């Protein structure tokens, strides 16, 4: 099928985008990479009156170290491919680098944006889970000003976020990883590059003898990424052991509330999640590479 | 905010001036307005890769980009890559290794294969599989396509120009 009729504009500044959004609200859609939006238009799943193409706004480009070197700023026009090969991201947010190879296929990563993925909030997407695990902040701008929303408060439910109709997501700020942090990421999908049936993002500090600050985010099972805090708390100040991994995995899987979809029902998904969590935790805590701290 | 737009695009090295409906996607513009039918339309939602073309040097889905977005850009299609000889070795390898049958997926596969080979000198079979995982082929079973891309990489490594 072909896209329905719409009007198109390509403003040159963030202010111009905000003015258009204030005027057209939900009748307008931001066109970033188009890798989700164009597909929904071609399938006639959505029919906005106006597309606001942000691709010519230079202020939205790039990946920079900011805030006196405390965080990475990933602009709304940074493509997945750019983020995937960024040395800054590899150094300061290696979880994102690890997750990126699971995001779609090369041609889609060449155009799709990391912020677009966050704004869309697909429950099977990798970046929302990483943003939560890394305590990232999403920066939204409208005519009434700029505000930062922590990733953990940004996602509500199926494609639902804290973004208002008149707001543009201008960047995501990712705190630079502490020296003693390690990360783990993996997912199960039918074909590499497809959306996850279940995925797991992990960050942790400390040493294998004394773990602290375990963060465990599971995605693909529920309507939004699930931050499994209670299960992760079991690791606090504990030494890594397979038994502990098992306990965390079953507690985390039990806290999920999966829907039935074409990949199976809740019981299948909980089992897949538990198996994957065990696998990711084991890889994270027993990999040969030495702990930093 | 018009529903049509005037655009200038450099397609396969030639500047083209067009007036297109803003809802027209890039692959339809190439096929219908310019008669470049090498890039195919398969699924129109980004899954099959038959519409892959190169925009400003990187491979993108022609069905997920509007023609109006290519205003000011450089677009290369399989016709252009063939004419310059850039992918001649890869194309011969596809023929030699029987990596195409109906040929529907082939232009997109070649685009993807060429981009991979421009980024990595000698990708492993696993890496090749990974790279072409976004391109559907209904005929070959992929084995032969992996063979062809691998053959080209190995030949190039041995100093045979690609
Ligand atoms: C075949 C295929 C496979 C895919 N597989 C995966 C996968 O495995 N994992 C994954 O995560 N994604 C996957 N994707 C989606 C891809 O990553 C998209 O690029 C991404 O989800 C959306 O980013 P975009 O820049 O393309 O956004 P667009 O498609 O341009 O926009 C998506 C939505 O977000 C809104 N939006 C975008 N940017 C902003 C902004 N800055 N401010 C406010 N609103 C904004 C748009 O209005 C729209 O509603 C896949 C896509 C395809 C076609
Ligand atoms: S037609 Fe574009 S990916 Fe299938
Ligand atoms: S050769 Fe027929 S689809 Fe690939």
Coordinates of N, CA, C and O in Angstrom, one line a residue, chain A residues 4-159:
Chain A
X4 N -1.1 7.5 2.9 CA -2.2 8.4 2.6 C -1.7 9.8 2.3 O -0.5 10.1 2.4
X5 N -2.6 10.7 2.0 CA -2.3 12.1 1.7 C -1.9 12.8 2.9 O -2.5 12.6 4.0
X6 N -0.9 13.6 2.9 CA -0.5 14.5 4.0 C 0.2 15.7 3.5 O 0.6 15.7 2.3
X7 N 0.3 16.7 4.3 CA 1.1 17.9 4.0 C 2.5 17.6 4.6 O 2.6 16.9 5.6
X8 N 3.5 18.3 4.1 CA 4.9 18.0 4.5 C 5.6 19.3 4.7 O 5.4 20.3 3.9
X9 N 6.4 19.5 5.8 CA 7.2 20.6 5.9 C 8.5 20.3 6.5 O 8.7 19.3 7.2
X10 N 9.5 21.1 6.2 CA 10.9 20.8 6.7 C 11.5 22.1 7.4 O 12.2 22.8 6.7
X11 N 11.1 22.3 8.6 CA 11.5 23.6 9.3 C 13.0 23.5 9.5 O 13.6 22.5 9.6
X12 N 13.6 24.8 9.6 CA 15.0 24.9 9.8 C 15.5 25.0 11.2 O 16.7 25.0 11.4
X13 N 14.6 25.2 12.1 CA 15.0 25.4 13.5 C 14.1 24.6 14.5 O 12.9 24.3 14.1
X14 N 14.6 24.4 15.7 CA 13.8 23.7 16.7 C 12.6 24.6 17.1 O 11.5 24.1 17.2
X15 N 12.8 25.9 17.1 CA 11.7 26.8 17.4 C 10.6 26.7 16.4 O 9.4 26.7 16.8
X16 N 10.9 26.6 15.2 CA 9.9 26.5 14.1 C 9.2 25.2 14.3 O 7.9 25.1 14.1
X17 N 9.8 24.1 14.7 CA 9.2 22.8 14.9 C 8.2 23.0 16.1 O 7.0 22.6 16.0
X18 N 8.6 23.6 17.1 CA 7.8 23.8 18.3 C 6.5 24.6 18.0 O 5.4 24.3 18.4
X19 N 6.7 25.6 17.1 CA 5.6 26.5 16.7 C 4.5 25.6 16.0 O 3.3 25.7 16.2
X20 N 5.1 24.8 15.0 CA 4.2 23.9 14.3 C 3.4 22.9 15.2 O 2.2 22.6 15.0
X21 N 4.2 22.3 16.1 CA 3.6 21.4 17.0 C 2.5 22.0 17.9 O 1.4 21.4 18.1
X22 N 2.8 23.3 18.3 CA 1.8 24.0 19.2 C 0.5 24.2 18.4 O -0.6 24.1 18.9
X23 N 0.7 24.5 17.1 CA -0.5 24.8 16.2 C -1.2 23.5 15.9 O -2.5 23.5 15.9
X24 N -0.5 22.5 15.5 CA -1.2 21.3 14.9 C -1.4 20.1 15.9 O -2.1 19.2 15.6
X25 N -0.7 20.2 17.0 CA -0.8 19.1 18.0 C -0.8 17.7 17.4 O 0.1 17.4 16.7
X26 N -1.8 16.9 17.8 CA -1.8 15.5 17.4 C -2.0 15.3 15.9 O -1.9 14.2 15.4
X27 N -2.4 16.4 15.2 CA -2.6 16.2 13.7 C -1.2 16.2 13.0 O -1.1 15.9 11.8
X28 N -0.1 16.6 13.7 CA 1.2 16.6 13.2 C 2.0 15.4 13.7 O 1.8 15.0 14.8
X29 N 2.9 14.9 12.9 CA 3.9 13.9 13.3 C 5.3 14.4 13.0 O 5.5 14.8 11.9
X30 N 6.2 14.2 13.9 CA 7.6 14.4 13.7 C 8.1 13.3 12.8 O 7.9 12.1 13.0
X31 N 8.8 13.7 11.7 CA 9.5 12.7 10.8 C 11.0 12.7 11.1 O 11.6 13.7 10.8
X32 N 11.5 11.7 11.8 CA 12.9 11.7 12.1 C 13.6 10.7 11.1 O 13.7 11.0 9.9
X33 N 13.8 9.5 11.5 CA 14.4 8.5 10.5 C 13.3 7.9 9.6 O 13.6 7.4 8.5
X34 N 12.1 8.0 10.1 CA 11.0 7.5 9.3 C 10.9 6.0 9.2 O 10.0 5.4 8.6
X35 N 11.8 5.3 10.0 CA 11.8 3.8 9.8 C 10.7 3.1 10.5 O 10.4 1.9 10.3
X36 N 10.0 3.8 11.4 CA 8.7 3.3 11.9 C 7.5 4.1 11.4 O 6.5 3.5 11.0
X37 N 7.7 5.4 11.3 CA 6.6 6.2 10.9 C 6.2 5.9 9.4 O 5.0 5.8 9.1
X38 N 7.2 5.8 8.5 CA 6.8 5.6 7.1 C 6.2 4.2 6.9 O 5.3 4.1 6.1
X39 N 6.6 3.3 7.7 CA 6.0 1.9 7.6 C 4.5 2.0 8.1 O 3.7 1.4 7.4
X40 N 4.3 2.8 9.1 CA 2.9 2.8 9.6 C 2.0 3.6 8.6 O 0.8 3.4 8.4
X41 N 2.6 4.6 7.9 CA 1.9 5.3 6.9 C 1.6 4.4 5.7 O 0.5 4.4 5.2
X42 N 2.6 3.7 5.2 CA 2.4 2.8 4.1 C 1.4 1.7 4.4 O 0.7 1.2 3.5
X43 N 1.3 1.3 5.6 CA 0.3 0.3 6.0 C -1.0 1.0 6.4 O -2.0 0.3 6.7
X44 N -1.1 2.3 6.3 CA -2.3 3.1 6.6 C -2.7 2.8 8.0 O -3.9 2.8 8.3
X45 N -1.8 2.7 8.9 CA -2.1 2.5 10.3 C -2.2 3.9 11.0 O -2.7 4.0 12.1
X46 N -1.7 4.9 10.3 CA -1.9 6.2 10.9 C -2.0 7.2 9.7 O -1.5 6.9 8.6
X47 N -2.7 8.3 9.9 CA -3.0 9.3 8.8 C -2.9 10.7 9.4 O -3.9 11.4 9.5
X48 N -1.7 11.1 9.7 CA -1.5 12.5 10.2 C -1.7 13.5 9.1 O -1.5 13.1 7.9
X49 N -2.2 14.7 9.4 CA -2.4 15.7 8.4 C -1.1 16.3 7.9 O -1.0 16.8 6.8
X50 N -0.1 16.3 8.8 CA 1.1 17.0 8.6 C 2.3 16.3 9.1 O 2.3 15.8 10.2
X51 N 3.3 16.1 8.2 CA 4.6 15.6 8.7 C 5.6 16.7 8.8 O 5.8 17.5 7.9
X52 N 6.2 16.8 10.0 CA 7.2 17.8 10.3 C 8.6 17.1 10.2 O 9.0 16.4 11.2
X53 N 9.3 17.3 9.1 CA 10.6 16.6 8.9 C 11.7 17.4 9.6 O 11.9 18.6 9.3
X54 N 12.4 16.8 10.6 CA 13.4 17.5 11.4 C 14.8 17.3 10.8 O 15.8 17.7 11.4
X55 N 14.9 16.6 9.7 CA 16.2 16.2 9.2 C 17.2 17.3 8.8 O 18.4 17.0 8.6
X56 N 16.7 18.5 8.7 CA 17.6 19.6 8.2 C 18.1 20.5 9.4 O 18.6 21.6 9.2
X57 N 17.7 20.1 10.6 CA 18.1 20.9 11.8 C 19.4 20.5 12.4 O 19.5 19.5 13.1
X58 N 20.4 21.3 12.1 CA 21.8 21.0 12.5 C 21.9 20.8 14.0 O 22.7 20.0 14.5
X59 N 21.2 21.7 14.8 CA 21.3 21.6 16.2 C 20.9 20.3 16.8 O 21.3 20.0 18.0
X60 N 20.2 19.5 16.1 CA 19.8 18.2 16.6 C 20.8 17.0 16.3 O 20.6 15.9 16.6
X61 N 21.9 17.4 15.6 CA 22.8 16.4 15.2 C 23.8 16.0 16.2 O 24.0 16.8 17.2
X62 N 24.5 14.9 16.1 CA 25.7 14.6 16.8 C 25.6 13.9 18.1 O 24.5 13.8 18.7
X63 N 26.7 13.4 18.6 CA 26.9 12.8 19.9 C 28.0 13.5 20.6 O 29.1 13.5 20.0
X64 N 27.8 14.1 21.7 CA 28.8 14.8 22.4 C 28.9 14.5 23.9 O 27.9 14.1 24.5
X65 N 30.1 14.7 24.4 CA 30.3 14.6 25.8 C 29.9 16.0 26.4 O 30.4 17.0 25.8
X66 N 29.1 16.0 27.4 CA 28.6 17.3 27.9 C 28.6 17.3 29.4 O 28.9 16.3 30.0
X67 N 28.1 18.4 30.0 CA 28.0 18.6 31.4 C 29.3 18.3 32.1 O 29.4 17.5 33.0
X68 N 30.4 19.0 31.7 CA 31.7 18.8 32.2 C 32.2 17.3 32.1 O 32.8 16.8 33.1
X69 N 31.8 16.6 31.1 CA 32.2 15.2 30.9 C 31.4 14.3 31.7 O 31.7 13.1 31.9
X70 N 30.2 14.7 32.3 CA 29.4 13.8 33.1 C 28.4 13.0 32.3 O 28.0 11.9 32.8
X71 N 28.0 13.5 31.2 CA 27.0 12.7 30.4 C 27.3 12.8 28.9 O 27.9 13.8 28.5
X72 N 26.7 11.9 28.2 CA 26.7 11.9 26.8 C 25.4 12.5 26.3 O 24.3 12.1 26.8
X73 N 25.5 13.4 25.3 CA 24.3 13.9 24.7 C 24.1 13.3 23.3 O 25.0 13.5 22.5
X74 N 23.1 12.6 23.2 CA 22.8 12.0 21.9 C 21.6 12.8 21.3 O 20.5 12.7 21.8
X75 N 21.9 13.5 20.2 CA 20.9 14.4 19.6 C 19.8 13.6 18.8 O 20.0 12.5 18.5
X76 N 18.7 14.3 18.6 CA 17.6 13.7 18.0 C 17.8 13.2 16.6 O 17.1 12.3 16.1
X77 N 18.9 13.7 16.0 CA 19.2 13.2 14.6 C 20.3 12.2 14.5 O 20.7 11.8 13.4
X78 N 20.8 11.8 15.7 CA 21.9 10.8 15.7 C 21.3 9.5 15.2 O 20.3 9.0 15.9
X79 N 21.8 8.9 14.1 CA 21.2 7.7 13.6 C 21.7 6.5 14.4 O 22.8 6.6 15.0
X80 N 21.0 5.4 14.4 CA 21.4 4.2 15.1 C 22.9 3.8 14.7 O 23.7 3.5 15.5
X81 N 23.1 3.9 13.4 CA 24.5 3.4 12.9 C 25.6 4.3 13.5 O 26.7 3.8 13.8
X82 N 25.3 5.6 13.6 CA 26.3 6.6 14.1 C 26.5 6.2 15.6 O 27.7 6.2 16.1
X83 N 25.4 5.9 16.4 CA 25.6 5.6 17.8 C 26.3 4.3 17.9 O 27.2 4.1 18.7
X84 N 26.0 3.3 17.0 CA 26.6 2.0 17.1 C 28.1 2.1 16.9 O 28.9 1.3 17.5
X85 N 28.6 3.0 16.1 CA 30.1 3.0 15.9 C 30.8 4.2 16.6 O 32.0 4.4 16.3
X86 N 30.0 4.9 17.4 CA 30.6 6.0 18.1 C 31.6 5.5 19.2 O 31.3 4.8 20.1
X87 N 32.9 6.0 19.1 CA 33.8 5.7 20.2 C 33.4 6.2 21.5 O 33.7 5.6 22.6
X88 N 32.8 7.4 21.5 CA 32.3 8.0 22.8 C 31.3 7.1 23.5 O 31.3 6.9 24.7
X89 N 30.4 6.6 22.7 CA 29.3 5.7 23.2 C 30.0 4.4 23.7 O 29.7 4.0 24.8
X90 N 30.9 3.9 23.0 CA 31.6 2.6 23.4 C 32.3 2.8 24.7 O 32.4 1.9 25.5
X91 N 32.9 4.0 24.9 CA 33.7 4.2 26.1 C 32.8 4.6 27.3 O 33.0 4.0 28.4
X92 N 31.8 5.4 27.1 CA 31.0 5.9 28.2 C 29.7 5.2 28.4 O 29.1 5.4 29.5
X93 N 29.2 4.5 27.4 CA 27.9 3.9 27.5 C 27.9 2.6 26.8 O 27.1 2.4 25.8
X94 N 28.8 1.6 27.1 CA 29.0 0.4 26.3 C 27.7 -0.5 26.3 O 27.6 -1.3 25.4
X95 N 26.8 -0.3 27.2 CA 25.6 -1.0 27.1 C 24.8 -0.7 25.8 O 24.3 -1.6 25.1
X96 N 24.9 0.6 25.4 CA 24.2 1.0 24.2 C 24.9 0.4 23.0 O 24.2 -0.1 22.1
X97 N 26.2 0.3 23.0 CA 26.9 -0.3 21.9 C 26.6 -1.7 21.8 O 26.4 -2.3 20.7
X98 N 26.5 -2.4 22.9 CA 26.2 -3.9 22.9 C 24.8 -4.1 22.4 O 24.5 -5.1 21.6
X99 N 23.9 -3.2 22.7 CA 22.5 -3.4 22.4 C 22.2 -3.1 20.9 O 21.4 -3.6 20.2
X100 N 23.0 -2.1 20.4 CA 22.8 -1.6 19.1 C 22.8 -2.7 18.0 O 22.1 -2.6 17.0
X101 N 23.7 -3.7 18.1 CA 23.7 -4.7 17.1 C 22.5 -5.5 16.9 O 22.3 -6.2 16.0
X102 N 21.6 -5.4 17.9 CA 20.3 -6.1 17.9 C 19.2 -5.2 17.3 O 18.1 -5.6 17.1
X103 N 19.5 -3.9 17.1 CA 18.5 -3.0 16.6 C 18.4 -3.1 15.0 O 19.3 -2.7 14.3
X104 N 17.3 -3.8 14.6 CA 17.0 -3.8 13.1 C 18.2 -4.3 12.3 O 19.1 -5.0 12.8
X105 N 18.2 -3.9 11.0 CA 19.2 -4.3 10.0 C 20.0 -3.1 9.6 O 19.6 -1.9 9.8
X106 N 21.2 -3.3 9.0 CA 22.1 -2.1 8.6 C 21.3 -1.0 7.9 O 21.5 0.2 8.3
X107 N 20.6 -1.3 6.9 CA 19.9 -0.2 6.1 C 19.0 0.6 7.0 O 18.8 1.8 6.7
X108 N 18.4 -0.1 7.9 CA 17.4 0.6 8.8 C 18.2 1.4 9.9 O 17.8 2.6 10.2
X109 N 19.3 0.9 10.3 CA 20.1 1.6 11.3 C 20.8 2.8 10.6 O 21.1 3.8 11.3
X110 N 21.0 2.8 9.3 CA 21.5 3.9 8.6 C 20.7 5.2 8.7 O 21.1 6.3 8.6
X111 N 19.4 5.0 8.9 CA 18.4 6.1 8.9 C 17.7 6.3 10.2 O 17.4 7.4 10.6
X112 N 17.3 5.2 10.8 CA 16.6 5.3 12.1 C 17.4 6.0 13.2 O 18.6 5.8 13.2
X113 N 16.7 6.7 14.0 CA 17.4 7.5 15.0 C 17.1 6.8 16.4 O 16.1 6.2 16.7
X114 N 18.1 7.0 17.3 CA 18.0 6.5 18.6 C 16.9 7.2 19.4 O 16.1 6.6 20.1
X115 N 16.8 8.5 19.2 CA 15.8 9.3 19.9 C 14.4 8.9 19.3 O 13.4 8.9 20.1
X116 N 14.3 8.6 18.0 CA 13.0 8.2 17.4 C 12.5 6.9 18.1 O 11.3 6.8 18.4
X117 N 13.5 6.0 18.4 CA 13.1 4.8 19.0 C 12.6 5.1 20.4 O 11.6 4.4 20.9
X118 N 13.2 6.0 21.1 CA 12.7 6.4 22.5 C 11.4 7.0 22.4 O 10.5 6.7 23.2
X119 N 11.2 7.9 21.4 CA 9.9 8.7 21.3 C 8.8 7.7 21.0 O 7.7 7.9 21.5
X120 N 9.1 6.7 20.2 CA 8.1 5.8 19.7 C 7.7 4.8 20.9 O 6.5 4.5 21.0
X121 N 8.6 4.4 21.7 CA 8.4 3.5 22.8 C 7.7 2.2 22.5 O 6.8 1.8 23.1
X122 N 8.3 1.6 21.5 CA 7.9 0.2 21.1 C 8.3 -0.7 22.3 O 9.5 -0.7 22.7
X123 N 7.4 -1.5 22.8 CA 7.8 -2.4 24.0 C 8.9 -3.4 23.6 O 9.6 -3.9 24.6
X124 N 9.1 -3.7 22.4 CA 10.1 -4.7 22.0 C 11.4 -4.0 21.6 O 12.3 -4.7 21.1
X125 N 11.5 -2.7 21.7 CA 12.7 -2.0 21.2 C 13.8 -2.0 22.3 O 13.5 -2.0 23.5
X126 N 15.0 -2.0 21.9 CA 16.2 -2.1 22.8 C 16.5 -0.8 23.5 O 16.8 -0.8 24.7
X127 N 16.3 0.4 22.8 CA 16.8 1.6 23.4 C 16.0 2.1 24.7 O 16.7 2.6 25.6
X128 N 14.7 1.9 24.7 CA 14.0 2.3 25.9 C 14.5 1.5 27.2 O 14.8 2.1 28.2
X129 N 14.8 0.2 27.0 CA 15.3 -0.6 28.1 C 16.7 -0.1 28.5 O 17.0 0.1 29.7
X130 N 17.5 0.2 27.5 CA 18.9 0.7 27.9 C 18.8 2.1 28.6 O 19.5 2.3 29.6
X131 N 17.9 2.9 28.1 CA 17.8 4.3 28.7 C 17.4 4.1 30.2 O 17.9 4.9 31.1
X132 N 16.5 3.2 30.5 CA 16.1 3.0 31.9 C 17.2 2.4 32.7 O 17.6 2.9 33.8
X133 N 17.9 1.4 32.2 CA 19.0 0.8 32.9 C 20.1 1.8 33.2 O 20.8 1.7 34.2
X134 N 20.3 2.7 32.3 CA 21.4 3.7 32.4 C 21.0 5.0 33.1 O 21.8 5.9 33.2
X135 N 19.8 5.1 33.5 CA 19.3 6.3 34.2 C 19.4 7.5 33.3 O 19.8 8.6 33.7
X136 N 19.1 7.3 32.0 CA 19.2 8.4 31.1 C 18.0 9.4 31.3 O 17.0 9.1 31.9
X137 N 18.2 10.6 30.8 CA 17.2 11.7 30.9 C 16.8 12.1 29.5 O 17.7 12.4 28.6
X138 N 15.5 12.2 29.2 CA 15.1 12.6 27.9 C 14.7 14.1 27.9 O 14.0 14.5 28.8
X139 N 15.3 14.8 27.0 CA 15.1 16.3 27.1 C 14.0 16.7 26.0 O 14.2 16.4 24.8
X140 N 12.9 17.3 26.5 CA 11.8 17.7 25.6 C 11.7 19.2 25.5 O 11.8 19.9 26.5
X141 N 11.4 19.7 24.3 CA 11.3 21.1 24.2 C 9.9 21.5 23.5 O 9.5 20.8 22.6
X142 N 9.3 22.5 24.0 CA 8.1 23.0 23.4 C 8.2 24.5 23.5 O 9.1 25.1 24.0
X143 N 7.1 25.2 23.1 CA 7.1 26.7 23.1 C 7.2 27.1 24.6 O 7.6 28.2 24.9
X144 N 6.7 26.3 25.5 CA 6.8 26.8 26.9 C 8.1 26.5 27.6 O 8.2 26.7 28.8
X145 N 9.1 25.9 26.9 CA 10.4 25.7 27.5 C 10.9 24.3 27.3 O 10.4 23.5 26.5
X146 N 11.9 24.0 28.1 CA 12.6 22.7 28.0 C 12.5 22.0 29.3 O 12.5 22.6 30.4
X147 N 12.2 20.6 29.3 CA 12.2 19.9 30.5 C 12.9 18.5 30.3 O 12.9 18.0 29.2
X148 N 13.5 18.0 31.4 CA 14.1 16.7 31.3 C 13.2 15.7 32.1 O 12.8 16.0 33.2
X149 N 13.0 14.6 31.4 CA 12.2 13.5 32.1 C 13.1 12.3 32.2 O 13.6 11.8 31.2
X150 N 13.3 11.8 33.4 CA 14.1 10.6 33.6 C 13.4 9.4 32.8 O 12.2 9.3 32.8
X151 N 14.2 8.6 32.2 CA 13.7 7.5 31.4 C 12.7 6.6 32.2 O 11.7 6.2 31.7
X152 N 13.0 6.4 33.5 CA 12.1 5.6 34.3 C 10.7 6.2 34.4 O 9.8 5.4 34.7
X153 N 10.6 7.5 34.2 CA 9.2 8.1 34.3 C 8.6 8.4 32.9 O 7.5 8.9 32.7
X154 N 9.4 8.1 31.8 CA 9.0 8.5 30.5 C 8.1 7.5 29.9 O 7.1 7.9 29.2
X155 N 8.3 6.2 30.1 CA 7.5 5.2 29.5 C 6.3 4.8 30.3 O 6.5 4.5 31.5
X156 N 5.1 4.8 29.8 CA 3.9 4.5 30.5 C 3.3 3.1 30.2 O 2.8 2.4 31.0
X157 N 3.3 2.8 28.9 CA 2.6 1.6 28.5 C 2.8 1.5 27.0 O 3.7 2.1 26.4
X158 N 1.9 0.8 26.3 CA 2.1 0.5 24.9 C 2.1 1.8 24.1 O 1.1 2.5 23.9
X159 N 3.3 2.2 23.6 CA 3.5 3.4 22.8 C 3.1 4.6 23.5 O 2.9 5.7 22.9

